Amino acid sequence: MKLTQSIKFRMVVSLWLLFATIASISIFGLGRLERVNHEWSDIRDRWLKSTRYIGDLDNFTSDFRAAEGAFLIAARDVDAIAIEREMESLDEAISTAQRGYESILHDEIELADYRLFEKNWKSYHAEAKHTLEVMSKGDKAAAGYLFMSASRDAFASTSEALGRISDRTNTQARLASERSDHAIREARALIIAAAFLGVSMALGIMHYVTRQITDPLLELAASMRRLSRNETDIQIRSTERPDELGEMARSVVVFRDNAIELQVNQQALATEASMLEEKLEHERRLSENQRNFISMVSHEFRTPMTIIDGHAQRLLNARPAPRDDVVIERANKIRAAVRRMSVMIEGLLQTSRVIESPSLYFHPTDLDMSAVLKDVCDLHREISSNVSVLEKYSDEKLPFYGDRNLICQVFSNLIGNAIKYSCPGGAVRVEVRGRRTALQVFVTDSGIGIPRHDVDRIFSRYYRASNVSSITGTGVGLYLAKIVVELHGGVIKVRSREGRGSLFFVSLPLEAAGRAR
């Protein structure tokens, strides 16, 4: 995703644009206000002061002219002295007004008019002083003549120059006031326009943020809430956007598709669960039928096998004894076959019971493992004469606490499998190693072995290795052995190589583990 397509980038740009707009409007407004203030400052500091000083000059010079006339008509010396003092005071006030006017910045035309006024004022001031001196000498007629001629002309020139200054000042002040009014109106209009522009831009940014960010986010949040309520029939928008919202929308689409798939899977699982329940019920019925069948077979087969075995015994024990070796051999084979079938039927019956209810048929007692193994080995020697069963353990007692029938079934299955999958003339070895905490039994053969991919599943129920399809079997013997060994708190393992034979290892805890159960 490009940086310019990021929401963060656009938000930052929008905020900076808004900030720049507000700052620009503020700076612009301050600039316009500064211009208005400049115009007002020009009026306040130049034209108002100039008008005041010109007015003072006009008033003071007129008063000075009046005081000059009053001096001429003064009746007493006291009045003349007072008028002289007044004229001195007016002269000082005029000088102060002049200094004030001169302190203000003026253009060349104003300065030219003021210099003319100043020249005329000096000329009038000299004429007035001369008139007062003539009057002081007592020549009243000459003083009156000067007052009405030279002094009047000089004062008229002064007043005329001051009038031109006053007219120009008033004109400039009016123009400055008009400029100030125009600046105020212009500033107000521009500030209003700038404010309108700023508000419009702010509204535009708010509209952009609302349409492009806030509304899609709220819509995505609403979609997520609907998805949380398992409402999958929704349309997700904004998936085509290249920014973070587009990524979120596409993620929500994936979430919706997963939710739909989950619903489909849940329905499929519900269907499969229903099918499994049906199959389980079917399995229960099959197991029940199997138990009934095994019970029936064991009951029905025991009577005829007992009769067969009895006839074979009578044949062998007949008097006189039979001398035909063939008859004796066949009678012995009949009895061996009967014992084999008895062991097989008893094993099937015991296997069925233990598999269905292991703890119900678990009755441990103190026993001698050496005697148990010897009985199992002797039984298989009688049943299978074509394979040697070799025992490697001492004749001393190997005390163990467990269920004799179940332990016999375990090692009978292991030795029987070793014989069944060995070649004629082969050997099966049974070795016992005692430990402080466990009794270890090894059953080894040199038969066809177990393929590597079958080793991990060899103890599963009804599972048979892939290389024994031509050999009869049920696939429950090793499964039963594992159940019984674990029921005694032990473990059973196998090491095998195809074509090299197998080694089954059974480790059974001694007295403590068995009695704990």
Short mmCIF file of C-alpha atoms in Angstrom, two decimals:
data_model
loop_
_atom_site.label_atom_id
_atom_site.label_comp_id
_atom_site.label_asym_id
_atom_site.label_seq_id
_atom_site.Cartn_x
_atom_site.Cartn_y
_atom_site.Cartn_z
CA MET A 1 0.00 0.00 0.00
CA LYS A 2 1.35 3.39 -1.00
CA LEU A 3 1.88 6.06 1.65
CA THR A 4 -0.47 8.46 -0.13
CA GLN A 5 -3.24 5.82 -0.01
CA SER A 6 -3.00 5.47 3.75
CA ILE A 7 -5.83 6.81 5.91
CA LYS A 8 -3.26 8.07 8.39
CA PHE A 9 -1.55 10.09 5.66
CA ARG A 10 -4.82 11.57 4.43
CA MET A 11 -5.98 12.37 7.95
CA VAL A 12 -2.69 14.10 8.72
CA VAL A 13 -2.90 16.06 5.45
CA SER A 14 -6.53 17.02 6.20
CA LEU A 15 -5.68 18.18 9.72
CA TRP A 16 -2.65 20.10 8.50
CA LEU A 17 -4.77 21.68 5.77
CA LEU A 18 -7.38 22.68 8.34
CA PHE A 19 -4.67 24.02 10.63
CA ALA A 20 -3.06 25.93 7.76
CA THR A 21 -6.46 27.36 6.79
CA ILE A 22 -7.17 28.53 10.34
CA ALA A 23 -3.66 29.96 10.65
CA SER A 24 -3.95 31.70 7.26
CA ILE A 25 -7.33 33.17 8.17
CA SER A 26 -5.94 34.34 11.51
CA ILE A 27 -2.86 35.89 9.90
CA PHE A 28 -4.99 37.44 7.17
CA GLY A 29 -7.43 38.85 9.72
CA LEU A 30 -4.56 40.24 11.79
CA GLY A 31 -3.11 41.81 8.64
CA ARG A 32 -6.39 43.49 7.77
CA LEU A 33 -6.82 44.68 11.34
CA GLU A 34 -3.26 46.00 11.24
CA ARG A 35 -4.12 47.99 8.15
CA VAL A 36 -7.22 49.41 9.81
CA ASN A 37 -5.15 50.23 12.89
CA HIS A 38 -2.58 51.93 10.66
CA GLU A 39 -5.28 54.10 9.12
CA TRP A 40 -6.68 54.96 12.52
CA SER A 41 -3.19 55.65 13.84
CA ASP A 42 -2.59 58.03 10.93
CA ILE A 43 -5.82 59.85 11.77
CA ARG A 44 -5.14 59.85 15.52
CA ASP A 45 -1.43 60.67 15.49
CA ARG A 46 -1.33 62.99 12.49
CA TRP A 47 -4.56 64.53 11.37
CA LEU A 48 -6.33 64.88 14.71
CA LYS A 49 -3.20 66.35 16.30
CA SER A 50 -2.60 68.58 13.28
CA THR A 51 -6.19 69.82 13.42
CA ARG A 52 -5.89 70.48 17.15
CA TYR A 53 -2.63 72.41 16.82
CA ILE A 54 -3.95 74.40 13.82
CA GLY A 55 -7.07 75.21 15.80
CA ASP A 56 -4.90 76.33 18.72
CA LEU A 57 -2.82 78.48 16.39
CA ASP A 58 -5.94 79.98 14.89
CA ASN A 59 -7.43 80.72 18.31
CA PHE A 60 -4.23 81.98 19.89
CA THR A 61 -3.29 84.23 16.93
CA SER A 62 -6.81 85.67 16.87
CA ASP A 63 -6.58 86.26 20.62
CA PHE A 64 -3.16 87.85 20.11
CA ARG A 65 -4.65 90.23 17.50
CA ALA A 66 -7.51 91.03 19.86
CA ALA A 67 -5.07 91.67 22.71
CA GLU A 68 -3.13 94.02 20.40
CA GLY A 69 -6.31 96.01 19.74
CA ALA A 70 -7.23 95.96 23.45
CA PHE A 71 -3.81 97.36 24.30
CA LEU A 72 -4.44 100.35 22.04
CA ILE A 73 -7.71 101.19 23.72
CA ALA A 74 -6.58 100.45 27.28
CA ALA A 75 -7.62 103.34 29.54
CA ARG A 76 -5.14 102.80 32.32
CA ASP A 77 -1.59 101.64 32.62
CA VAL A 78 -2.74 98.72 34.80
CA ASP A 79 -4.87 97.39 31.98
CA ALA A 80 -2.03 97.82 29.52
CA ILE A 81 0.31 95.84 31.74
CA ALA A 82 -2.28 93.03 32.06
CA ILE A 83 -2.73 92.97 28.31
CA GLU A 84 1.01 92.78 27.78
CA ARG A 85 1.20 89.81 30.12
CA GLU A 86 -1.69 88.17 28.28
CA MET A 87 0.07 88.74 24.96
CA GLU A 88 3.26 87.20 26.37
CA SER A 89 1.22 84.19 27.51
CA LEU A 90 -0.42 83.91 24.09
CA ASP A 91 2.94 84.21 22.43
CA GLU A 92 4.18 81.29 24.56
CA ALA A 93 1.06 79.22 23.74
CA ILE A 94 1.51 79.91 20.03
CA SER A 95 5.13 78.80 20.26
CA THR A 96 4.01 75.58 22.04
CA ALA A 97 1.39 74.91 19.35
CA GLN A 98 4.01 75.50 16.68
CA ARG A 99 6.41 73.02 18.28
CA GLY A 100 3.61 70.49 18.51
CA TYR A 101 2.69 70.93 14.85
CA GLU A 102 6.32 70.71 13.80
CA SER A 103 6.71 67.40 15.68
CA ILE A 104 4.19 65.76 13.35
CA LEU A 105 5.25 64.25 10.03
CA HIS A 106 4.03 66.38 7.09
CA ASP A 107 4.39 66.28 3.35
CA GLU A 108 6.21 68.95 1.33
CA ILE A 109 3.05 70.95 0.47
CA GLU A 110 2.04 71.13 4.12
CA LEU A 111 5.54 72.13 5.13
CA ALA A 112 5.59 74.86 2.45
CA ASP A 113 2.26 76.27 3.69
CA TYR A 114 3.50 76.09 7.30
CA ARG A 115 6.77 77.88 6.46
CA LEU A 116 4.70 80.62 4.77
CA PHE A 117 2.52 80.85 7.90
CA GLU A 118 5.60 80.96 10.09
CA LYS A 119 7.10 83.76 7.96
CA ASN A 120 3.88 85.74 7.97
CA TRP A 121 3.47 85.20 11.71
CA LYS A 122 6.96 86.56 12.39
CA SER A 123 6.21 89.53 10.15
CA TYR A 124 2.91 90.18 11.98
CA HIS A 125 4.57 89.63 15.35
CA ALA A 126 7.17 92.28 14.47
CA GLU A 127 4.50 94.73 13.28
CA ALA A 128 2.46 94.13 16.45
CA LYS A 129 5.50 94.70 18.62
CA HIS A 130 6.28 97.90 16.73
CA THR A 131 2.69 99.07 17.17
CA LEU A 132 2.87 98.42 20.93
CA GLU A 133 6.14 100.33 21.17
CA VAL A 134 4.63 103.35 19.38
CA MET A 135 1.61 103.13 21.69
CA SER A 136 3.90 102.97 24.73
CA LYS A 137 5.49 106.28 23.64
CA GLY A 138 2.09 107.90 23.78
CA ASP A 139 1.56 108.34 20.07
CA LYS A 140 -1.85 106.80 19.99
CA ALA A 141 -2.74 108.05 16.50
CA ALA A 142 0.38 106.56 14.93
CA ALA A 143 -0.18 103.31 16.82
CA GLY A 144 -3.77 103.19 15.59
CA TYR A 145 -2.65 103.78 12.06
CA LEU A 146 -0.09 100.98 12.25
CA PHE A 147 -2.71 98.65 13.81
CA MET A 148 -5.11 99.26 10.92
CA SER A 149 -2.56 99.15 8.16
CA ALA A 150 0.73 97.26 8.38
CA SER A 151 -0.28 95.12 11.35
CA ARG A 152 -3.64 94.25 9.85
CA ASP A 153 -2.13 93.30 6.51
CA ALA A 154 0.50 91.13 8.19
CA PHE A 155 -2.17 89.42 10.33
CA ALA A 156 -4.40 88.89 7.26
CA SER A 157 -1.50 87.15 5.48
CA THR A 158 -0.90 85.03 8.58
CA SER A 159 -4.56 84.08 8.84
CA GLU A 160 -4.70 83.32 5.12
CA ALA A 161 -1.68 80.99 5.33
CA LEU A 162 -3.12 79.35 8.43
CA GLY A 163 -6.45 78.94 6.66
CA ARG A 164 -4.78 77.14 3.75
CA ILE A 165 -3.07 74.81 6.23
CA SER A 166 -6.36 74.21 8.01
CA ASP A 167 -8.23 73.52 4.76
CA ARG A 168 -5.56 71.10 3.53
CA THR A 169 -5.45 69.38 6.93
CA ASN A 170 -9.22 69.03 7.04
CA THR A 171 -9.24 67.70 3.49
CA GLN A 172 -6.49 65.15 4.26
CA ALA A 173 -8.20 64.18 7.49
CA ARG A 174 -11.47 63.58 5.63
CA LEU A 175 -9.67 61.49 3.05
CA ALA A 176 -7.90 59.52 5.77
CA SER A 177 -11.24 58.94 7.48
CA GLU A 178 -12.71 57.73 4.20
CA ARG A 179 -9.72 55.43 3.72
CA SER A 180 -10.18 54.14 7.23
CA ASP A 181 -13.88 53.49 6.64
CA HIS A 182 -13.03 51.74 3.38
CA ALA A 183 -10.35 49.67 5.13
CA ILE A 184 -12.82 48.68 7.85
CA ARG A 185 -15.47 47.67 5.34
CA GLU A 186 -12.91 45.85 3.23
CA ALA A 187 -11.42 44.07 6.27
CA ARG A 188 -14.87 43.10 7.51
CA ALA A 189 -15.83 41.72 4.09
CA LEU A 190 -12.52 39.87 3.63
CA ILE A 191 -12.56 38.47 7.17
CA ILE A 192 -16.14 37.29 6.67
CA ALA A 193 -15.15 35.72 3.33
CA ALA A 194 -12.10 34.10 4.91
CA ALA A 195 -14.19 32.83 7.81
CA PHE A 196 -16.76 31.47 5.37
CA LEU A 197 -13.95 29.82 3.41
CA GLY A 198 -12.53 28.33 6.61
CA VAL A 199 -15.93 27.07 7.75
CA SER A 200 -16.56 25.64 4.28
CA MET A 201 -13.20 23.90 4.30
CA ALA A 202 -13.80 22.57 7.82
CA LEU A 203 -17.22 21.29 6.76
CA GLY A 204 -15.66 19.78 3.65
CA ILE A 205 -13.00 18.01 5.72
CA MET A 206 -15.67 16.81 8.17
CA HIS A 207 -17.77 15.58 5.25
CA TYR A 208 -14.74 13.82 3.77
CA VAL A 209 -13.82 12.20 7.10
CA THR A 210 -17.45 11.16 7.65
CA ARG A 211 -17.98 9.72 4.17
CA GLN A 212 -14.55 8.20 3.68
CA ILE A 213 -13.61 7.06 7.19
CA THR A 214 -16.29 7.28 9.89
CA ASP A 215 -19.24 5.85 7.94
CA PRO A 216 -17.23 2.90 6.51
CA LEU A 217 -15.85 2.14 9.98
CA LEU A 218 -19.33 2.18 11.51
CA GLU A 219 -20.58 -0.01 8.67
CA LEU A 220 -17.76 -2.49 9.23
CA ALA A 221 -18.49 -2.48 12.98
CA ALA A 222 -22.17 -3.19 12.26
CA SER A 223 -21.16 -6.02 9.92
CA MET A 224 -18.94 -7.49 12.63
CA ARG A 225 -21.79 -7.31 15.14
CA ARG A 226 -24.08 -9.09 12.70
CA LEU A 227 -21.42 -11.72 12.07
CA SER A 228 -21.09 -12.21 15.83
CA ARG A 229 -24.82 -13.02 15.81
CA ASN A 230 -24.18 -15.63 13.08
CA GLU A 231 -25.82 -13.47 10.38
CA THR A 232 -23.72 -14.34 7.36
CA ASP A 233 -26.06 -13.01 4.66
CA ILE A 234 -24.45 -9.56 4.59
CA GLN A 235 -22.74 -7.49 1.93
CA ILE A 236 -19.30 -6.11 2.85
CA ARG A 237 -18.43 -2.84 1.15
CA SER A 238 -15.17 -0.92 0.76
CA THR A 239 -13.27 -4.08 -0.23
CA GLU A 240 -11.89 -2.34 -3.31
CA ARG A 241 -10.25 0.45 -1.30
CA PRO A 242 -6.44 0.35 -1.25
CA ASP A 243 -6.13 1.75 2.29
CA GLU A 244 -6.45 0.33 5.81
CA LEU A 245 -10.25 0.33 5.58
CA GLY A 246 -10.01 -1.81 2.48
CA GLU A 247 -7.74 -4.23 4.32
CA MET A 248 -10.21 -4.33 7.22
CA ALA A 249 -13.12 -4.90 4.83
CA ARG A 250 -11.27 -7.72 3.10
CA SER A 251 -10.48 -9.22 6.51
CA VAL A 252 -14.16 -9.04 7.41
CA VAL A 253 -14.97 -10.80 4.12
CA VAL A 254 -12.53 -13.56 5.07
CA PHE A 255 -14.12 -13.70 8.51
CA ARG A 256 -17.59 -13.92 6.95
CA ASP A 257 -16.48 -16.66 4.54
CA ASN A 258 -14.90 -18.54 7.45
CA ALA A 259 -18.12 -18.15 9.43
CA ILE A 260 -20.11 -19.52 6.48
CA GLU A 261 -17.64 -22.36 6.10
CA LEU A 262 -17.87 -22.98 9.84
CA GLN A 263 -21.64 -23.19 9.64
CA VAL A 264 -21.36 -25.59 6.73
CA ASN A 265 -18.80 -27.63 8.67
CA GLN A 266 -21.02 -27.57 11.74
CA GLN A 267 -23.90 -28.89 9.69
CA ALA A 268 -21.61 -31.51 8.18
CA LEU A 269 -20.31 -32.39 11.65
CA ALA A 270 -23.86 -32.64 12.94
CA THR A 271 -24.67 -34.95 10.04
CA GLU A 272 -21.51 -36.97 10.65
CA ALA A 273 -22.26 -37.07 14.38
CA SER A 274 -25.69 -38.43 13.60
CA MET A 275 -24.15 -40.99 11.26
CA LEU A 276 -21.56 -41.87 13.88
CA GLU A 277 -24.28 -42.33 16.46
CA GLU A 278 -26.03 -44.68 14.08
CA LYS A 279 -22.77 -46.51 13.40
CA LEU A 280 -22.05 -46.64 17.13
CA GLU A 281 -25.44 -48.11 17.77
CA HIS A 282 -24.79 -50.54 14.94
CA GLU A 283 -21.41 -51.34 16.50
CA ARG A 284 -23.09 -51.93 19.84
CA ARG A 285 -25.51 -54.32 18.21
CA LEU A 286 -22.64 -56.07 16.43
CA SER A 287 -20.68 -56.30 19.68
CA GLU A 288 -23.73 -57.69 21.42
CA ASN A 289 -24.25 -60.18 18.60
CA GLN A 290 -20.57 -61.02 18.72
CA ARG A 291 -20.70 -61.67 22.47
CA ASN A 292 -23.81 -63.75 22.04
CA PHE A 293 -22.21 -65.63 19.15
CA ILE A 294 -19.00 -66.27 21.06
CA SER A 295 -20.95 -67.42 24.11
CA MET A 296 -23.07 -69.67 21.95
CA VAL A 297 -20.05 -71.06 20.08
CA SER A 298 -18.13 -71.67 23.28
CA HIS A 299 -21.11 -73.45 24.77
CA GLU A 300 -22.03 -75.38 21.64
CA PHE A 301 -18.44 -76.34 20.76
CA ARG A 302 -17.34 -77.43 24.22
CA THR A 303 -19.73 -80.41 24.39
CA PRO A 304 -18.74 -82.00 21.06
CA MET A 305 -15.06 -81.23 21.68
CA THR A 306 -15.32 -82.90 25.08
CA ILE A 307 -16.91 -85.92 23.41
CA ILE A 308 -14.20 -85.99 20.73
CA ASP A 309 -11.47 -85.71 23.34
CA GLY A 310 -13.14 -88.44 25.40
CA HIS A 311 -13.27 -90.84 22.43
CA ALA A 312 -9.63 -90.08 21.63
CA GLN A 313 -8.72 -90.87 25.27
CA ARG A 314 -10.71 -94.17 25.18
CA LEU A 315 -8.94 -95.04 21.97
CA LEU A 316 -5.56 -94.49 23.59
CA ASN A 317 -6.57 -96.19 26.89
CA ALA A 318 -8.38 -99.14 25.30
CA ARG A 319 -7.52 -102.68 26.49
CA PRO A 320 -5.81 -104.21 24.86
CA ALA A 321 -3.90 -101.06 23.92
CA PRO A 322 -3.78 -100.29 20.23
CA ARG A 323 -0.54 -101.34 18.63
CA ASP A 324 -0.93 -99.34 15.44
CA ASP A 325 1.37 -96.30 15.72
CA VAL A 326 -0.72 -94.48 13.14
CA VAL A 327 -3.81 -94.78 15.31
CA ILE A 328 -1.94 -93.53 18.37
CA GLU A 329 -0.45 -90.63 16.42
CA ARG A 330 -3.81 -89.61 15.01
CA ALA A 331 -5.49 -89.90 18.41
CA ASN A 332 -2.85 -87.61 19.88
CA LYS A 333 -3.35 -85.16 17.00
CA ILE A 334 -7.09 -85.22 17.66
CA ARG A 335 -6.52 -84.39 21.31
CA ALA A 336 -4.01 -81.63 20.37
CA ALA A 337 -6.53 -80.14 17.95
CA VAL A 338 -9.21 -80.26 20.63
CA ARG A 339 -6.89 -78.46 23.10
CA ARG A 340 -6.05 -75.87 20.44
CA MET A 341 -9.71 -75.23 19.76
CA SER A 342 -10.44 -75.08 23.49
CA VAL A 343 -7.67 -72.53 24.01
CA MET A 344 -8.89 -70.51 21.01
CA ILE A 345 -12.52 -70.54 22.20
CA GLU A 346 -11.51 -69.65 25.75
CA GLY A 347 -9.30 -66.88 24.40
CA LEU A 348 -12.09 -65.46 22.26
CA LEU A 349 -14.51 -65.58 25.17
CA GLN A 350 -12.02 -64.00 27.54
CA THR A 351 -11.04 -61.38 24.97
CA SER A 352 -14.64 -60.38 24.40
CA ARG A 353 -15.27 -60.00 28.11
CA VAL A 354 -12.12 -58.06 28.90
CA ILE A 355 -12.48 -55.72 25.95
CA GLU A 356 -16.05 -54.83 26.89
CA SER A 357 -15.49 -54.49 30.67
CA PRO A 358 -11.80 -54.63 31.63
CA SER A 359 -12.19 -53.80 35.33
CA LEU A 360 -15.10 -56.19 35.79
CA TYR A 361 -12.94 -59.22 34.99
CA PHE A 362 -9.79 -58.00 36.71
CA HIS A 363 -9.15 -60.11 39.84
CA PRO A 364 -5.50 -59.80 40.91
CA THR A 365 -3.88 -62.20 43.36
CA ASP A 366 -0.36 -63.17 44.40
CA LEU A 367 1.13 -65.45 41.79
CA ASP A 368 4.39 -66.82 40.47
CA MET A 369 5.18 -65.33 37.04
CA SER A 370 7.71 -68.12 36.40
CA ALA A 371 4.99 -70.78 36.78
CA VAL A 372 2.56 -68.76 34.65
CA LEU A 373 5.03 -68.44 31.79
CA LYS A 374 6.02 -72.09 32.04
CA ASP A 375 2.37 -73.21 31.78
CA VAL A 376 1.82 -70.97 28.73
CA CYS A 377 4.99 -72.20 27.04
CA ASP A 378 4.13 -75.86 27.75
CA LEU A 379 0.66 -75.37 26.30
CA HIS A 380 2.02 -73.94 23.07
CA ARG A 381 4.62 -76.70 22.82
CA GLU A 382 1.82 -79.24 22.91
CA ILE A 383 -0.27 -77.31 20.39
CA SER A 384 2.55 -76.42 17.96
CA SER A 385 5.26 -78.99 17.58
CA ASN A 386 6.81 -77.45 14.45
CA VAL A 387 8.28 -74.43 16.31
CA SER A 388 10.56 -74.53 19.35
CA VAL A 389 9.63 -72.45 22.39
CA LEU A 390 12.80 -71.63 24.38
CA GLU A 391 12.59 -70.25 27.92
CA LYS A 392 15.33 -68.16 29.48
CA TYR A 393 14.61 -67.51 33.14
CA SER A 394 15.42 -69.22 36.41
CA ASP A 395 13.26 -71.77 38.11
CA GLU A 396 13.05 -69.56 41.13
CA LYS A 397 9.78 -67.93 41.92
CA LEU A 398 9.05 -64.58 40.31
CA PRO A 399 6.43 -63.12 42.68
CA PHE A 400 3.89 -60.89 41.02
CA TYR A 401 0.52 -59.45 41.94
CA GLY A 402 -1.96 -59.69 39.07
CA ASP A 403 -4.79 -61.56 37.37
CA ARG A 404 -3.54 -65.02 36.38
CA ASN A 405 -6.09 -65.58 33.63
CA LEU A 406 -5.47 -62.20 32.02
CA ILE A 407 -1.67 -62.51 32.26
CA CYS A 408 -1.88 -65.96 30.71
CA GLN A 409 -4.01 -64.52 27.91
CA VAL A 410 -1.41 -61.78 27.25
CA PHE A 411 1.59 -64.10 26.92
CA SER A 412 -0.47 -66.75 25.17
CA ASN A 413 -1.32 -64.20 22.49
CA LEU A 414 2.31 -63.01 22.21
CA ILE A 415 3.78 -66.55 22.04
CA GLY A 416 0.96 -67.77 19.78
CA ASN A 417 1.58 -64.88 17.34
CA ALA A 418 5.33 -65.53 17.44
CA ILE A 419 4.71 -69.20 16.55
CA LYS A 420 2.06 -68.40 13.92
CA TYR A 421 4.25 -65.89 12.04
CA SER A 422 7.48 -67.93 12.28
CA CYS A 423 8.70 -70.37 9.70
CA PRO A 424 8.45 -74.13 10.44
CA GLY A 425 11.46 -75.20 12.45
CA GLY A 426 11.97 -71.74 13.86
CA ALA A 427 12.37 -70.79 17.47
CA VAL A 428 10.52 -68.49 19.86
CA ARG A 429 12.42 -67.17 22.87
CA VAL A 430 10.82 -66.10 26.13
CA GLU A 431 13.16 -64.22 28.47
CA VAL A 432 12.47 -62.69 31.88
CA ARG A 433 14.56 -60.02 33.51
CA GLY A 434 13.79 -58.97 37.04
CA ARG A 435 14.21 -55.41 38.24
CA ARG A 436 13.62 -53.76 41.59
CA THR A 437 10.45 -52.03 40.46
CA ALA A 438 9.32 -53.97 37.38
CA LEU A 439 9.27 -57.39 35.83
CA GLN A 440 10.40 -57.38 32.18
CA VAL A 441 9.40 -60.14 29.76
CA PHE A 442 10.80 -60.39 26.20
CA VAL A 443 9.14 -62.56 23.51
CA THR A 444 11.35 -62.84 20.42
CA ASP A 445 10.83 -64.62 17.11
CA SER A 446 12.62 -64.80 13.77
CA GLY A 447 9.48 -64.75 11.63
CA ILE A 448 8.18 -62.47 8.90
CA GLY A 449 8.33 -59.33 11.04
CA ILE A 450 6.14 -56.22 10.88
CA PRO A 451 6.42 -53.53 8.15
CA ARG A 452 7.67 -50.20 9.46
CA HIS A 453 4.47 -48.33 8.55
CA ASP A 454 2.38 -50.84 10.53
CA VAL A 455 4.38 -50.82 13.78
CA ASP A 456 2.67 -47.75 15.29
CA ARG A 457 -0.82 -49.21 14.71
CA ILE A 458 -0.20 -52.83 15.56
CA PHE A 459 -1.90 -52.54 18.98
CA SER A 460 -5.11 -51.06 17.49
CA ARG A 461 -8.29 -53.07 17.58
CA TYR A 462 -8.95 -55.23 14.50
CA TYR A 463 -5.74 -53.98 12.87
CA ARG A 464 -3.48 -56.49 11.16
CA ALA A 465 -0.18 -55.88 9.43
CA SER A 466 -0.21 -55.61 5.66
CA ASN A 467 1.99 -58.72 5.18
CA VAL A 468 -0.26 -61.24 7.02
CA SER A 469 -3.33 -61.25 4.83
CA SER A 470 -2.78 -64.95 3.99
CA ILE A 471 -2.57 -65.96 7.67
CA THR A 472 -5.74 -66.32 9.71
CA GLY A 473 -6.28 -63.97 12.63
CA THR A 474 -8.78 -61.56 14.24
CA GLY A 475 -6.65 -58.51 14.99
CA VAL A 476 -7.72 -58.34 18.64
CA GLY A 477 -4.95 -60.30 20.37
CA LEU A 478 -2.43 -57.49 20.65
CA TYR A 479 -5.22 -55.04 21.42
CA LEU A 480 -6.26 -57.25 24.35
CA ALA A 481 -2.62 -57.61 25.45
CA LYS A 482 -2.23 -53.82 25.58
CA ILE A 483 -5.45 -53.44 27.62
CA VAL A 484 -4.41 -56.11 30.14
CA VAL A 485 -0.84 -54.79 30.49
CA GLU A 486 -2.08 -51.23 31.07
CA LEU A 487 -4.68 -52.61 33.49
CA HIS A 488 -1.73 -53.94 35.52
CA GLY A 489 0.02 -50.55 35.28
CA GLY A 490 2.61 -51.74 32.77
CA VAL A 491 3.65 -51.00 29.20
CA ILE A 492 4.01 -53.12 26.08
CA LYS A 493 6.25 -52.22 23.14
CA VAL A 494 7.48 -53.83 19.94
CA ARG A 495 10.62 -53.64 17.83
CA SER A 496 10.45 -55.33 14.46
CA ARG A 497 11.95 -55.41 10.98
CA GLU A 498 10.15 -56.96 8.10
CA GLY A 499 11.71 -60.34 7.25
CA ARG A 500 13.88 -60.30 10.40
CA GLY A 501 11.38 -61.14 13.12
CA SER A 502 9.89 -59.20 16.07
CA LEU A 503 10.62 -58.55 19.74
CA PHE A 504 7.73 -57.78 22.08
CA PHE A 505 8.68 -56.18 25.39
CA VAL A 506 6.32 -56.23 28.41
CA SER A 507 7.20 -54.32 31.56
CA LEU A 508 4.97 -55.01 34.57
CA PRO A 509 5.34 -53.16 37.86
CA LEU A 510 5.87 -55.33 40.87
CA GLU A 511 3.63 -55.59 43.90
CA ALA A 512 3.04 -51.88 44.58
CA ALA A 513 1.54 -51.01 41.19
CA GLY A 514 -0.72 -54.04 41.17
CA ARG A 515 -1.97 -53.60 44.73
CA ALA A 516 -2.62 -49.89 44.13
CA ARG A 517 -5.43 -50.89 41.87
#
